[in-house]
MMTF fields as JSON, N, C-alpha, C and O atoms, coordinates in Angstrom:
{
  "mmtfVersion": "1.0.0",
  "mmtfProducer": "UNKNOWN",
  "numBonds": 611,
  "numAtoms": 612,
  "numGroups": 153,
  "numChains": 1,
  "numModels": 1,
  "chainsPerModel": [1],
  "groupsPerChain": [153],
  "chainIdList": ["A"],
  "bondAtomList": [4, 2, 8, 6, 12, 10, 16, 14, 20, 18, 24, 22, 28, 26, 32, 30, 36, 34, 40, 38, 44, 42, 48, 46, 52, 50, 56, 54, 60, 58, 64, 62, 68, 66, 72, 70, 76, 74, 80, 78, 84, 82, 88, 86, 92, 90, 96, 94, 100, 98, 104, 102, 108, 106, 112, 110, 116, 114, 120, 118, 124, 122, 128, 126, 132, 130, 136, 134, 140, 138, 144, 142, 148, 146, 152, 150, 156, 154, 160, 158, 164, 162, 168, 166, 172, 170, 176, 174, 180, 178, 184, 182, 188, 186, 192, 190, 196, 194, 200, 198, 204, 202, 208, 206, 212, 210, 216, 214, 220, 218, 224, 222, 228, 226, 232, 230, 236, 234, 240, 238, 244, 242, 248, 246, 252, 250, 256, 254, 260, 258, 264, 262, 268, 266, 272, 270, 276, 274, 280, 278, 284, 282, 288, 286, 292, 290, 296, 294, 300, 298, 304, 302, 308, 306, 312, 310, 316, 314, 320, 318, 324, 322, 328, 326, 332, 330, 336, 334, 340, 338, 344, 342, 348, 346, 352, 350, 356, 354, 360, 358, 364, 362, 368, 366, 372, 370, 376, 374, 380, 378, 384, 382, 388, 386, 392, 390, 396, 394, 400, 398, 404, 402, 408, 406, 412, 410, 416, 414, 420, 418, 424, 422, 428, 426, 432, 430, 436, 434, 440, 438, 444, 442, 448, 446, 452, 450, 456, 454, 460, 458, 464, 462, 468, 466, 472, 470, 476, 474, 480, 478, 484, 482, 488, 486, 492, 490, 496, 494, 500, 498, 504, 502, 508, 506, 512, 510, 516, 514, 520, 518, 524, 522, 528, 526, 532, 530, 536, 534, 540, 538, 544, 542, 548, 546, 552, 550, 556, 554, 560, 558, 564, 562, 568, 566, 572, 570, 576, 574, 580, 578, 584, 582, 588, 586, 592, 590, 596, 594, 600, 598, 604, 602, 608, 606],
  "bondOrderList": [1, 1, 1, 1, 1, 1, 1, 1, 1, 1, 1, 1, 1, 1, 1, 1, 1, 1, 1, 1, 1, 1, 1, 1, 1, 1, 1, 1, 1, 1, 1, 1, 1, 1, 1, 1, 1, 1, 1, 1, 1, 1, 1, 1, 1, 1, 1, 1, 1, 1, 1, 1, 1, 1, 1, 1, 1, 1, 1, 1, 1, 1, 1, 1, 1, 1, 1, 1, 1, 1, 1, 1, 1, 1, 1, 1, 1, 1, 1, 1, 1, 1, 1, 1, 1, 1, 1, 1, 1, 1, 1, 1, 1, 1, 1, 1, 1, 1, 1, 1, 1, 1, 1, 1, 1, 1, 1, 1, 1, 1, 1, 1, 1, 1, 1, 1, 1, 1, 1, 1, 1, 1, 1, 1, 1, 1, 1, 1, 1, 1, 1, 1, 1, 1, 1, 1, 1, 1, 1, 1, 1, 1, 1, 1, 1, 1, 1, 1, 1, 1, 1, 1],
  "groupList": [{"groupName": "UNK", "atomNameList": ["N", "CA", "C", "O"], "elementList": ["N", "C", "C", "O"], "formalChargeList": [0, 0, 0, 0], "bondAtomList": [1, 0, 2, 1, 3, 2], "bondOrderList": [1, 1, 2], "singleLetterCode": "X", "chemCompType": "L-PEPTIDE LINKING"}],
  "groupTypeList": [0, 0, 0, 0, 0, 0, 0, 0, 0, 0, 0, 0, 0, 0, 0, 0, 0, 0, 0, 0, 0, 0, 0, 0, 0, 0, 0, 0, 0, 0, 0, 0, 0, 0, 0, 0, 0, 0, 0, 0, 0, 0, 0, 0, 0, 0, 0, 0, 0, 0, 0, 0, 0, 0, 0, 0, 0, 0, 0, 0, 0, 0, 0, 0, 0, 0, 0, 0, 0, 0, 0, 0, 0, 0, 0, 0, 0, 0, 0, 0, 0, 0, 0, 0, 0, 0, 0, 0, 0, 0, 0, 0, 0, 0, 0, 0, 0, 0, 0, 0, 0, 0, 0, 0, 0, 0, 0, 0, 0, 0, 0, 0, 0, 0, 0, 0, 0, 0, 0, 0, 0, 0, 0, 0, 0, 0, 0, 0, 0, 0, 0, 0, 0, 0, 0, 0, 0, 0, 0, 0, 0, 0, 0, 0, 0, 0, 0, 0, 0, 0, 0, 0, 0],
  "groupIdList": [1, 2, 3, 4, 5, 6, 7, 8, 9, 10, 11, 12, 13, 14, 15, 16, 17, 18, 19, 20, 21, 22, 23, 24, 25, 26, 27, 28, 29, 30, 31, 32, 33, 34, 35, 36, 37, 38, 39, 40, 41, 42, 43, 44, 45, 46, 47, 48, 49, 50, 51, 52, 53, 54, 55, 56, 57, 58, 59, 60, 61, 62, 63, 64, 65, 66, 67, 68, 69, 70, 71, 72, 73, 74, 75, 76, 77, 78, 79, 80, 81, 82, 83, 84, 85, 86, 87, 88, 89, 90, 91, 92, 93, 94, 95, 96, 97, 98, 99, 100, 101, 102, 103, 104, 105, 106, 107, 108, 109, 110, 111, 112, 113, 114, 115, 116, 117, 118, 119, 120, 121, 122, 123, 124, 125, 126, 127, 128, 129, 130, 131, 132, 133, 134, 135, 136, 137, 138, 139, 140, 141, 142, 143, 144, 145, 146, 147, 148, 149, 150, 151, 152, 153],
  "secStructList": [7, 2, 2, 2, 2, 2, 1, 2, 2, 2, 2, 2, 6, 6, 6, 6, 6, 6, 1, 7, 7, 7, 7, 7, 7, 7, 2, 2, 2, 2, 2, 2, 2, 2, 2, 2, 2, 2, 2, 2, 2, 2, 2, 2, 2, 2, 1, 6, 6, 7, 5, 7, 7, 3, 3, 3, 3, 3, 6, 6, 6, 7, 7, 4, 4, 4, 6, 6, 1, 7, 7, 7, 6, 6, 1, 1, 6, 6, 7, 7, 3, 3, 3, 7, 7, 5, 7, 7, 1, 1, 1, 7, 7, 2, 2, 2, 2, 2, 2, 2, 2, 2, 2, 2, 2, 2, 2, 6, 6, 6, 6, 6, 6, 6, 6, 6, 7, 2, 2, 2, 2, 6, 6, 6, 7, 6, 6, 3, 3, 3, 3, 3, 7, 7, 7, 7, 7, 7, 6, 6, 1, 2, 2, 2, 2, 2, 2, 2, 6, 6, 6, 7, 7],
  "xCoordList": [0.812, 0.0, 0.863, 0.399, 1.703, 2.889, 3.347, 3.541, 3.473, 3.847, 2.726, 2.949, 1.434, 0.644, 0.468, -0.167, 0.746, 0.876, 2.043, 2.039, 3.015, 4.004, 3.642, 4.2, 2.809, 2.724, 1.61, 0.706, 2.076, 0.873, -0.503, -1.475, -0.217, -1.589, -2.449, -3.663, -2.306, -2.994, -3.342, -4.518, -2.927, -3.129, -4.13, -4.824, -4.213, -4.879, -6.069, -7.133, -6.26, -7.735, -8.108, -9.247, -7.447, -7.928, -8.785, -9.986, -7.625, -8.532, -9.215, -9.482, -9.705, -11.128, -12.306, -13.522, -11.474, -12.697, -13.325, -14.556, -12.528, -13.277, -13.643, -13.445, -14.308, -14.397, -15.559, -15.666, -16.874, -18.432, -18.523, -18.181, -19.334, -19.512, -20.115, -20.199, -20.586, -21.191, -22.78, -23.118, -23.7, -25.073, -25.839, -25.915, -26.516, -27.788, -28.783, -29.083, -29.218, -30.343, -31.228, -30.704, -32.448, -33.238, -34.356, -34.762, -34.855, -36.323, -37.933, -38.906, -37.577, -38.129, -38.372, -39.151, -36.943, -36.552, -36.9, -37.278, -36.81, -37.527, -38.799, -39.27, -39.239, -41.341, -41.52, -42.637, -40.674, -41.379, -40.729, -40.804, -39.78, -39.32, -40.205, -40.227, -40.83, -41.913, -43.029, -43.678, -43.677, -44.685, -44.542, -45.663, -43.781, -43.543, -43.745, -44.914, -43.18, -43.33, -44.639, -45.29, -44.787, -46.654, -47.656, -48.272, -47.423, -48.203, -48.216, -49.151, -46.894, -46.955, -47.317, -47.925, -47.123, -47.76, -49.437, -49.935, -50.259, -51.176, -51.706, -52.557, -50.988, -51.322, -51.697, -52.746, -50.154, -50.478, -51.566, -52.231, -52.135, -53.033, -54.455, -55.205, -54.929, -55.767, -56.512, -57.717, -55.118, -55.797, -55.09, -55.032, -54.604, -54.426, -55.744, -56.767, -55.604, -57.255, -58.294, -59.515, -57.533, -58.52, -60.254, -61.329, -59.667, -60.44, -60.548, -59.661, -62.082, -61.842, -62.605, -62.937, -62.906, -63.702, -63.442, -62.482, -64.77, -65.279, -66.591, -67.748, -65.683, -66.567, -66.964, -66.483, -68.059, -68.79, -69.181, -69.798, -68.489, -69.013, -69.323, -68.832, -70.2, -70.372, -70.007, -70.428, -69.096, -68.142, -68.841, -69.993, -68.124, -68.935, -69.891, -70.771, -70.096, -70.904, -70.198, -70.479, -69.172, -68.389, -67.041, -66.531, -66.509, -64.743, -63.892, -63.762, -63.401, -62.75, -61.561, -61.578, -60.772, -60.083, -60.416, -59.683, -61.622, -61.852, -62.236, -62.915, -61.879, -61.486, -60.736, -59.901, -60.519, -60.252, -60.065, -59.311, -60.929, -61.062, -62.538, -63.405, -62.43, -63.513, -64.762, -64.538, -65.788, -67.034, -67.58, -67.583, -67.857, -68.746, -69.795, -69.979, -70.552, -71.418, -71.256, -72.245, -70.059, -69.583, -69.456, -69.773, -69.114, -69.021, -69.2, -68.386, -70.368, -71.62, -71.53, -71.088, -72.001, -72.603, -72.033, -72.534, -70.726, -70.002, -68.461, -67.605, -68.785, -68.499, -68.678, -69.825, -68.152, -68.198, -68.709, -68.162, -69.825, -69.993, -69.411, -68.968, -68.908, -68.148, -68.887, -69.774, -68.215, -69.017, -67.51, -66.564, -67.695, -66.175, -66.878, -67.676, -66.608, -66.649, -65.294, -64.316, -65.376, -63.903, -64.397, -65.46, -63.203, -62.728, -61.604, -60.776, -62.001, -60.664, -61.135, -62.194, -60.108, -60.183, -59.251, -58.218, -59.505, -58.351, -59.273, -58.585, -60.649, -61.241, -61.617, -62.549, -61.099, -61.088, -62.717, -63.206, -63.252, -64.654, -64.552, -65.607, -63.251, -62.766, -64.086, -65.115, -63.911, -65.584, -66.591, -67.059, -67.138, -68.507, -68.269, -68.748, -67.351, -67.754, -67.929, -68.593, -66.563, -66.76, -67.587, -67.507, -68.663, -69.554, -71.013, -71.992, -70.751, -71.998, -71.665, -72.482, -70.247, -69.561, -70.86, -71.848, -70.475, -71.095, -72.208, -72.806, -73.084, -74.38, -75.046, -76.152, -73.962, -74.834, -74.326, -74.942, -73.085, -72.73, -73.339, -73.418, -73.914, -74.662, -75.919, -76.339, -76.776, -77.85, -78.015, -78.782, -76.815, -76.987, -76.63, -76.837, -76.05, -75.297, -76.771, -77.047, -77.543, -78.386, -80.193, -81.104, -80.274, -81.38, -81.548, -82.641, -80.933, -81.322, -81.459, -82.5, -79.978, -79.906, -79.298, -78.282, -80.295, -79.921, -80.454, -79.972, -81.735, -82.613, -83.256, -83.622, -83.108, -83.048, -82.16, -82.431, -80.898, -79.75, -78.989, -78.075, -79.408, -78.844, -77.797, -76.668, -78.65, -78.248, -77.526, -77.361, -76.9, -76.16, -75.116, -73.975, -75.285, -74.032, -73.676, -72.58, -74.635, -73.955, -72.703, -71.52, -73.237, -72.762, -71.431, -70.758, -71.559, -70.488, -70.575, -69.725, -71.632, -72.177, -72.463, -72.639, -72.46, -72.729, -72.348, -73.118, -70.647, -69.718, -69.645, -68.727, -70.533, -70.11, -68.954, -68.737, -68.127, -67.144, -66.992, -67.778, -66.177, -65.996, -65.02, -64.244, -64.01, -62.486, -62.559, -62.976, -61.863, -61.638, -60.599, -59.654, -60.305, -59.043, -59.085, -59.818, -58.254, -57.924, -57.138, -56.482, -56.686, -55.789, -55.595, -56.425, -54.176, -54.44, -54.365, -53.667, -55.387, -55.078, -54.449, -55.023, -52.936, -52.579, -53.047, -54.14, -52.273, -52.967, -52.969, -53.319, -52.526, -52.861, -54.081, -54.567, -54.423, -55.609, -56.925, -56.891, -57.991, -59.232, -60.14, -60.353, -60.492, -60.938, -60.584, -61.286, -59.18, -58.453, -58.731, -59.07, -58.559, -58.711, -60.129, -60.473, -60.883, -62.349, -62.948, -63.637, -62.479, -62.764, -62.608, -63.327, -61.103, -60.108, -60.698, -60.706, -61.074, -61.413, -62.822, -63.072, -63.555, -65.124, -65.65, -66.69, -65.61, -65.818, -65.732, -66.573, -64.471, -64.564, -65.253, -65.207, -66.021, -66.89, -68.283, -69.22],
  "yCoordList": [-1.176, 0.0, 1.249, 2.346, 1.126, 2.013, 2.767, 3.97, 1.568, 1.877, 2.5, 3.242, 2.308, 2.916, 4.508, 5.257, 5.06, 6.977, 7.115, 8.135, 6.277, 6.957, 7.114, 7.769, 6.449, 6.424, 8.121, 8.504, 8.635, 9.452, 9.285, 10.039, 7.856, 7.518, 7.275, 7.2, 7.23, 6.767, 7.747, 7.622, 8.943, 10.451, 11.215, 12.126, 10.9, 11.724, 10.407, 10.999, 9.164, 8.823, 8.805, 8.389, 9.137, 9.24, 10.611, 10.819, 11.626, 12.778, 13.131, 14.298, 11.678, 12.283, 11.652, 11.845, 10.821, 9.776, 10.721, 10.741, 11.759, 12.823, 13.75, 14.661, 14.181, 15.553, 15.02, 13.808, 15.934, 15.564, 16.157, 17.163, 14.65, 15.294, 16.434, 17.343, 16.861, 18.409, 17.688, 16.595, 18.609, 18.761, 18.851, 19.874, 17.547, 17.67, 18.804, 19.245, 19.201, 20.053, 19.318, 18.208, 19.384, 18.414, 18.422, 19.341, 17.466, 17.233, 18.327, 18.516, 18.933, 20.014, 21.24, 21.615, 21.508, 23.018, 22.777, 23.736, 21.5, 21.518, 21.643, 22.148, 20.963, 20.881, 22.653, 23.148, 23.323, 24.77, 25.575, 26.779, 24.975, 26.154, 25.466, 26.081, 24.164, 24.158, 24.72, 25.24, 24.828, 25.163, 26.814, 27.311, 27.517, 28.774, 28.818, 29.166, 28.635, 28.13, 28.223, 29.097, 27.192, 26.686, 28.356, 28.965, 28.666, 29.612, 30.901, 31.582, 30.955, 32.352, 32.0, 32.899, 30.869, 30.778, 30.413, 31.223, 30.054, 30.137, 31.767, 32.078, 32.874, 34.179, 34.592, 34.953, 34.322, 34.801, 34.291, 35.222, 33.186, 32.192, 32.837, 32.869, 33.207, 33.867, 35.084, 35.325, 35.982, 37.471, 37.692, 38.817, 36.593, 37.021, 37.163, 36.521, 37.996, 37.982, 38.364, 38.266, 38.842, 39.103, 40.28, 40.248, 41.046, 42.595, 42.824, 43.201, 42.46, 42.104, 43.504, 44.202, 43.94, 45.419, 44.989, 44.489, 45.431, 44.755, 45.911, 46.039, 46.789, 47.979, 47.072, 46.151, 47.955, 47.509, 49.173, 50.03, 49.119, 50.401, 49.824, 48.707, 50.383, 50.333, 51.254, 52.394, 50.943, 51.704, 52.394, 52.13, 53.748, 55.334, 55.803, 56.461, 55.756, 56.031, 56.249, 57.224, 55.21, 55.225, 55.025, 54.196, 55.649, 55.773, 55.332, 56.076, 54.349, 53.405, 54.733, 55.117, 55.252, 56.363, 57.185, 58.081, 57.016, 58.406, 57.625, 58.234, 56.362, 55.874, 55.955, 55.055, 56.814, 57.659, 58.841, 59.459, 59.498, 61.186, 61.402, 60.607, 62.518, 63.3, 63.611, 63.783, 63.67, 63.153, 65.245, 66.087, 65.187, 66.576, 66.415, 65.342, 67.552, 67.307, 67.249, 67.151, 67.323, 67.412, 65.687, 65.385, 64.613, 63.827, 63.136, 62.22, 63.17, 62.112, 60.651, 59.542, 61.016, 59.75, 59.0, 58.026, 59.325, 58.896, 57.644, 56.916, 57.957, 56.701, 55.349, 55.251, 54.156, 53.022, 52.73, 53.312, 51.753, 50.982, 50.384, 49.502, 50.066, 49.753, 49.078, 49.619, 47.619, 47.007, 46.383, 46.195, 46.076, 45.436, 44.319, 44.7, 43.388, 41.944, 41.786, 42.522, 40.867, 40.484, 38.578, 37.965, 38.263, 36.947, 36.201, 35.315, 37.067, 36.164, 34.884, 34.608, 34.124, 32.66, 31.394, 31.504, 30.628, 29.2, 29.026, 29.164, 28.759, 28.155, 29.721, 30.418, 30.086, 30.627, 30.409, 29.403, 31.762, 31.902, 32.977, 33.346, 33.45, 34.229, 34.125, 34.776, 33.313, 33.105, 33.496, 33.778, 33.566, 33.567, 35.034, 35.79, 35.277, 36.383, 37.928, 38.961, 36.995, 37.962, 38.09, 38.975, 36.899, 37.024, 37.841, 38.292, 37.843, 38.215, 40.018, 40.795, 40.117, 41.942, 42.127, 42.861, 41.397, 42.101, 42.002, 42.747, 41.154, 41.496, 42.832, 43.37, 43.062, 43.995, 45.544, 46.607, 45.311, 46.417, 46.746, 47.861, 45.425, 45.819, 46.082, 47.035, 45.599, 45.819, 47.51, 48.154, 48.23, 49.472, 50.172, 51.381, 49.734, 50.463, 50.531, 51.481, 49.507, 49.773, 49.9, 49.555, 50.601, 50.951, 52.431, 52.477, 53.406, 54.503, 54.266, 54.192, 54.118, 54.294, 53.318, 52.809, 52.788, 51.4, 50.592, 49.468, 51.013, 49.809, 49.025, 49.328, 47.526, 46.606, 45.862, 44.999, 46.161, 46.136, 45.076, 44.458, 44.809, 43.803, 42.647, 42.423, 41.942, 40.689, 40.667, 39.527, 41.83, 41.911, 42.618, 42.164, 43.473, 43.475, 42.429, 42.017, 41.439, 40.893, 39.768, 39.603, 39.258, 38.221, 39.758, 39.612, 40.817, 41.171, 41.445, 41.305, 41.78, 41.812, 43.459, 44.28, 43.769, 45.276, 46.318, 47.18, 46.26, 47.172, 47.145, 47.831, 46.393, 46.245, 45.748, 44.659, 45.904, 45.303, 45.237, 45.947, 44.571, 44.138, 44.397, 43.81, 45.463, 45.215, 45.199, 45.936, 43.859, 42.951, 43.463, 43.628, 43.831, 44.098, 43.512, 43.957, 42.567, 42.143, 42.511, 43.287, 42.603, 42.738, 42.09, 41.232, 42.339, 41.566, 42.358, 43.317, 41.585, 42.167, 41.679, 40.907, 42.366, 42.161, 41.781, 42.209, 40.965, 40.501, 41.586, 41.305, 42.631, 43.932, 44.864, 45.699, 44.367, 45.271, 44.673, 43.548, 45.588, 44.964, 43.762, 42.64, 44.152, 43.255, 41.613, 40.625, 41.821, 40.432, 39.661, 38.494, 40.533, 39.876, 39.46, 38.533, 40.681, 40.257, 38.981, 38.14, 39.005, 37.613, 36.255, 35.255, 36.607, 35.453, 34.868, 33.691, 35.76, 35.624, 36.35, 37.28, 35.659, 36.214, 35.712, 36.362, 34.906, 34.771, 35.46, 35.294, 36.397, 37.818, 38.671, 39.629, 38.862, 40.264, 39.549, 40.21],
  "zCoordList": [0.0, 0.0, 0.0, -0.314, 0.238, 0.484, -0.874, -1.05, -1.878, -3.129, -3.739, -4.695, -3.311, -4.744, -3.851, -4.593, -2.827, -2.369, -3.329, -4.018, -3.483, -4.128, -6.019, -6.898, -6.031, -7.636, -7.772, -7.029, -8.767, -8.904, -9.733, -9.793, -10.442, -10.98, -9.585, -9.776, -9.136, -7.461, -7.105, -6.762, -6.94, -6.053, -7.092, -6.64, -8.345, -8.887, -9.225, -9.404, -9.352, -9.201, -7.689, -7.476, -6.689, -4.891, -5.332, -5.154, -6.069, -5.871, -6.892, -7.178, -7.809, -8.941, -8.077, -8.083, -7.329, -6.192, -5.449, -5.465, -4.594, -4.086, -4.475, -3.67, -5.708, -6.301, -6.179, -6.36, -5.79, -6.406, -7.947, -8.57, -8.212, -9.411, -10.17, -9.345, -11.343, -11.872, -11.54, -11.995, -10.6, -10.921, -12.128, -12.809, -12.432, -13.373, -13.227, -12.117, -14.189, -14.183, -13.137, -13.032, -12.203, -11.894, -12.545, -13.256, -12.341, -13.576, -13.241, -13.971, -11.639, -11.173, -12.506, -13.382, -11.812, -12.885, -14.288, -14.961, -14.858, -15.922, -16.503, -17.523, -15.436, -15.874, -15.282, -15.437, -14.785, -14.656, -15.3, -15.052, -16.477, -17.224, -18.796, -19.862, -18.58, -19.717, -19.303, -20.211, -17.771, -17.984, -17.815, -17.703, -17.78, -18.206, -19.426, -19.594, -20.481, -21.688, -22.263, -22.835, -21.967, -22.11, -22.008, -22.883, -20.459, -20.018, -21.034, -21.456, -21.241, -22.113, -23.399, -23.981, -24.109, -25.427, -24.774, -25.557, -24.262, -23.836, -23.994, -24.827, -22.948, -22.687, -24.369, -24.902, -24.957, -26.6, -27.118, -27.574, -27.295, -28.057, -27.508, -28.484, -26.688, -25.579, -26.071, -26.147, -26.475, -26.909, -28.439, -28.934, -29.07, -30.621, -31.432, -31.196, -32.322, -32.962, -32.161, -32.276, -31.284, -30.307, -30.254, -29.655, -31.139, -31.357, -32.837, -33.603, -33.156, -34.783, -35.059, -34.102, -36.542, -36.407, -38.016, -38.603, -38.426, -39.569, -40.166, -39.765, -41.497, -41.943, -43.551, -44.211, -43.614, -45.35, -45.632, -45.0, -46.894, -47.795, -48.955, -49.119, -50.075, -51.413, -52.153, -51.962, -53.216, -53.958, -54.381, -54.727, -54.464, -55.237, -54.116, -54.67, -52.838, -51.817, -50.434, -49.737, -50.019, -49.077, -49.145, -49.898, -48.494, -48.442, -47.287, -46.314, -47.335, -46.326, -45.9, -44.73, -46.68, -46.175, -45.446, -45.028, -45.157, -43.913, -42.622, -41.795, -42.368, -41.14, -40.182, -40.275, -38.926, -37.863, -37.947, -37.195, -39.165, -39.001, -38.208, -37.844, -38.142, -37.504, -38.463, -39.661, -38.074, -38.947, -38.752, -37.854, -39.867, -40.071, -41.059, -41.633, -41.293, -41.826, -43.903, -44.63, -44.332, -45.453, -45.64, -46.791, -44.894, -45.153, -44.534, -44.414, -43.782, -42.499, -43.599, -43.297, -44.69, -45.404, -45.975, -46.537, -45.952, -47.073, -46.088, -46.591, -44.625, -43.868, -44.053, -44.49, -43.961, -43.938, -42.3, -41.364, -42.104, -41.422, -40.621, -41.356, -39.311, -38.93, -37.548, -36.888, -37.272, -36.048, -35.739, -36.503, -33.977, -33.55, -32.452, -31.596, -32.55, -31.695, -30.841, -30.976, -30.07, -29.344, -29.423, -29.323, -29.614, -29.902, -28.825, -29.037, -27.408, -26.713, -26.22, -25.656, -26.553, -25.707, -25.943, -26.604, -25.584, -25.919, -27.472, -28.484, -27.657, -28.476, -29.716, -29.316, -30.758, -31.525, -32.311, -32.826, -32.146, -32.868, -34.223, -34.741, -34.757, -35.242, -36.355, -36.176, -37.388, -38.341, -38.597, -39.7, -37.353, -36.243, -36.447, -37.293, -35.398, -34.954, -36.217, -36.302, -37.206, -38.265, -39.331, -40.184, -39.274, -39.955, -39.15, -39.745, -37.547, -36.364, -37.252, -37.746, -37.138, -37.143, -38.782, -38.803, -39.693, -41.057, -40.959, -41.735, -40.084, -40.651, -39.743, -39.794, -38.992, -37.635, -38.497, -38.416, -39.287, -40.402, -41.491, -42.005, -41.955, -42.983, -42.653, -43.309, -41.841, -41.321, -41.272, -41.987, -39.927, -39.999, -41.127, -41.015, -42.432, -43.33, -44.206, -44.939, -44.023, -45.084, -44.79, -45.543, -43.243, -42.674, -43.417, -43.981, -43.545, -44.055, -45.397, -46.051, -45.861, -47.481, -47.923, -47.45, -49.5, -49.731, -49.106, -48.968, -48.501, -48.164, -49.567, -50.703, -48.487, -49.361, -49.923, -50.758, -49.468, -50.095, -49.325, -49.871, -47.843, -46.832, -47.194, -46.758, -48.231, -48.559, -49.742, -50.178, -50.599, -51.184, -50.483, -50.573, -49.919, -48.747, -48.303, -48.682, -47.132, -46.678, -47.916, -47.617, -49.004, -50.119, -51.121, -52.142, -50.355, -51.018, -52.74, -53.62, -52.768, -54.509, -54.738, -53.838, -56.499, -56.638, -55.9, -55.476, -55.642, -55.314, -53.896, -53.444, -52.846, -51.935, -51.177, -51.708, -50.289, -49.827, -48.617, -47.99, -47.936, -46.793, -46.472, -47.226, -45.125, -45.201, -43.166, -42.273, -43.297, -41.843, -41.143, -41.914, -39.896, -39.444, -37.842, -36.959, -37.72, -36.38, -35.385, -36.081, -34.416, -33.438, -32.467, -32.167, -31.486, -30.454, -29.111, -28.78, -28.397, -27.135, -25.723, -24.955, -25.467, -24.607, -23.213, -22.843, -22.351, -21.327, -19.778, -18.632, -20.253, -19.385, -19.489, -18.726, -20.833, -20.868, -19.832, -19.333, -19.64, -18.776, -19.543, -19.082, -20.493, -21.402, -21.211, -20.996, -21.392, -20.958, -20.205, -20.399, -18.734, -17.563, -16.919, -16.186, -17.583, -17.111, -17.725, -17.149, -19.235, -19.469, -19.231, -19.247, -18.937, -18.119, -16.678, -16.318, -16.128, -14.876, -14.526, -13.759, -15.284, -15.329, -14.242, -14.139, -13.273, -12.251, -10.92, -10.037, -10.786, -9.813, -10.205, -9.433, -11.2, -11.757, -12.113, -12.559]
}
């Protein structure tokens, strides 16, 4: 026994014998850096598409360009229609809801002027058109949360 302190192949596997070895990740830290993961693509999936807004004009009558100006009496009539739904959730009604937005647009677009006209609005016929715009809504806004958690309200 004497001889193998003197060897240094001996002193250096004594002292790989005592080194602890490098720490594994543990399987802990893992399932909560997936379900972090998870959660935030969840948050996204939740409020994408969230805020749909859905105008109908008929060409030579209404002008999609004058969407977020100020309305006077030079060009009251000549507005597009405009209705907005919200679509948050795990289960996507995006479809639905954008077909619920046109008829409640065309409906009002064509109670004054152009009655009669409903159902070619809604089918998009004789210069009518449809222009869809979605968004999303972040999970700070109220909207979000009240829906999320419709149960405290």
């Amino acid at each position: 026994m004497a001889d193998d302190v003197d060897k240094p192949e001996a002193t250096a596997a004594a002292a790989a014998d005592t080194k602890t070895p490098e720490k594994a990740p543990s399987r802990g830290s893992r399932w909560w850096s997936l379900l972090l993961v998870v959660l935030v693509v969840e948050f996204y999936v939740y409020g994408s598409r969230a805020e749909i807004q859905v105008c109908v004009g008929k060409q030579g009558q209404h002008d999609f360009a004058l969407l977020g100006q100020e309305r006077d009496d030079s060009n009251r009539w000549k507005f597009p229609r405009c209705e907005t739904r919200e679509n948050l959730g795990l289960r996507s009604t995006y479809d639905e809801m954008v077909e619920d937005a046109a008829k409640g647009a065309c409906r009002g677009q064509t109670m004054l002027r152009n009655k009669g006209e409903g159902k070619t609005c809604l089918e998009q016929k004789d210069g009518w058109s449809h222009q869809v715009e979605s968004s999303f809504i972040p999970p700070w806004d109220r909207r979000y949360y009240q829906h999320l958690l419709w149960f405290l309200y």
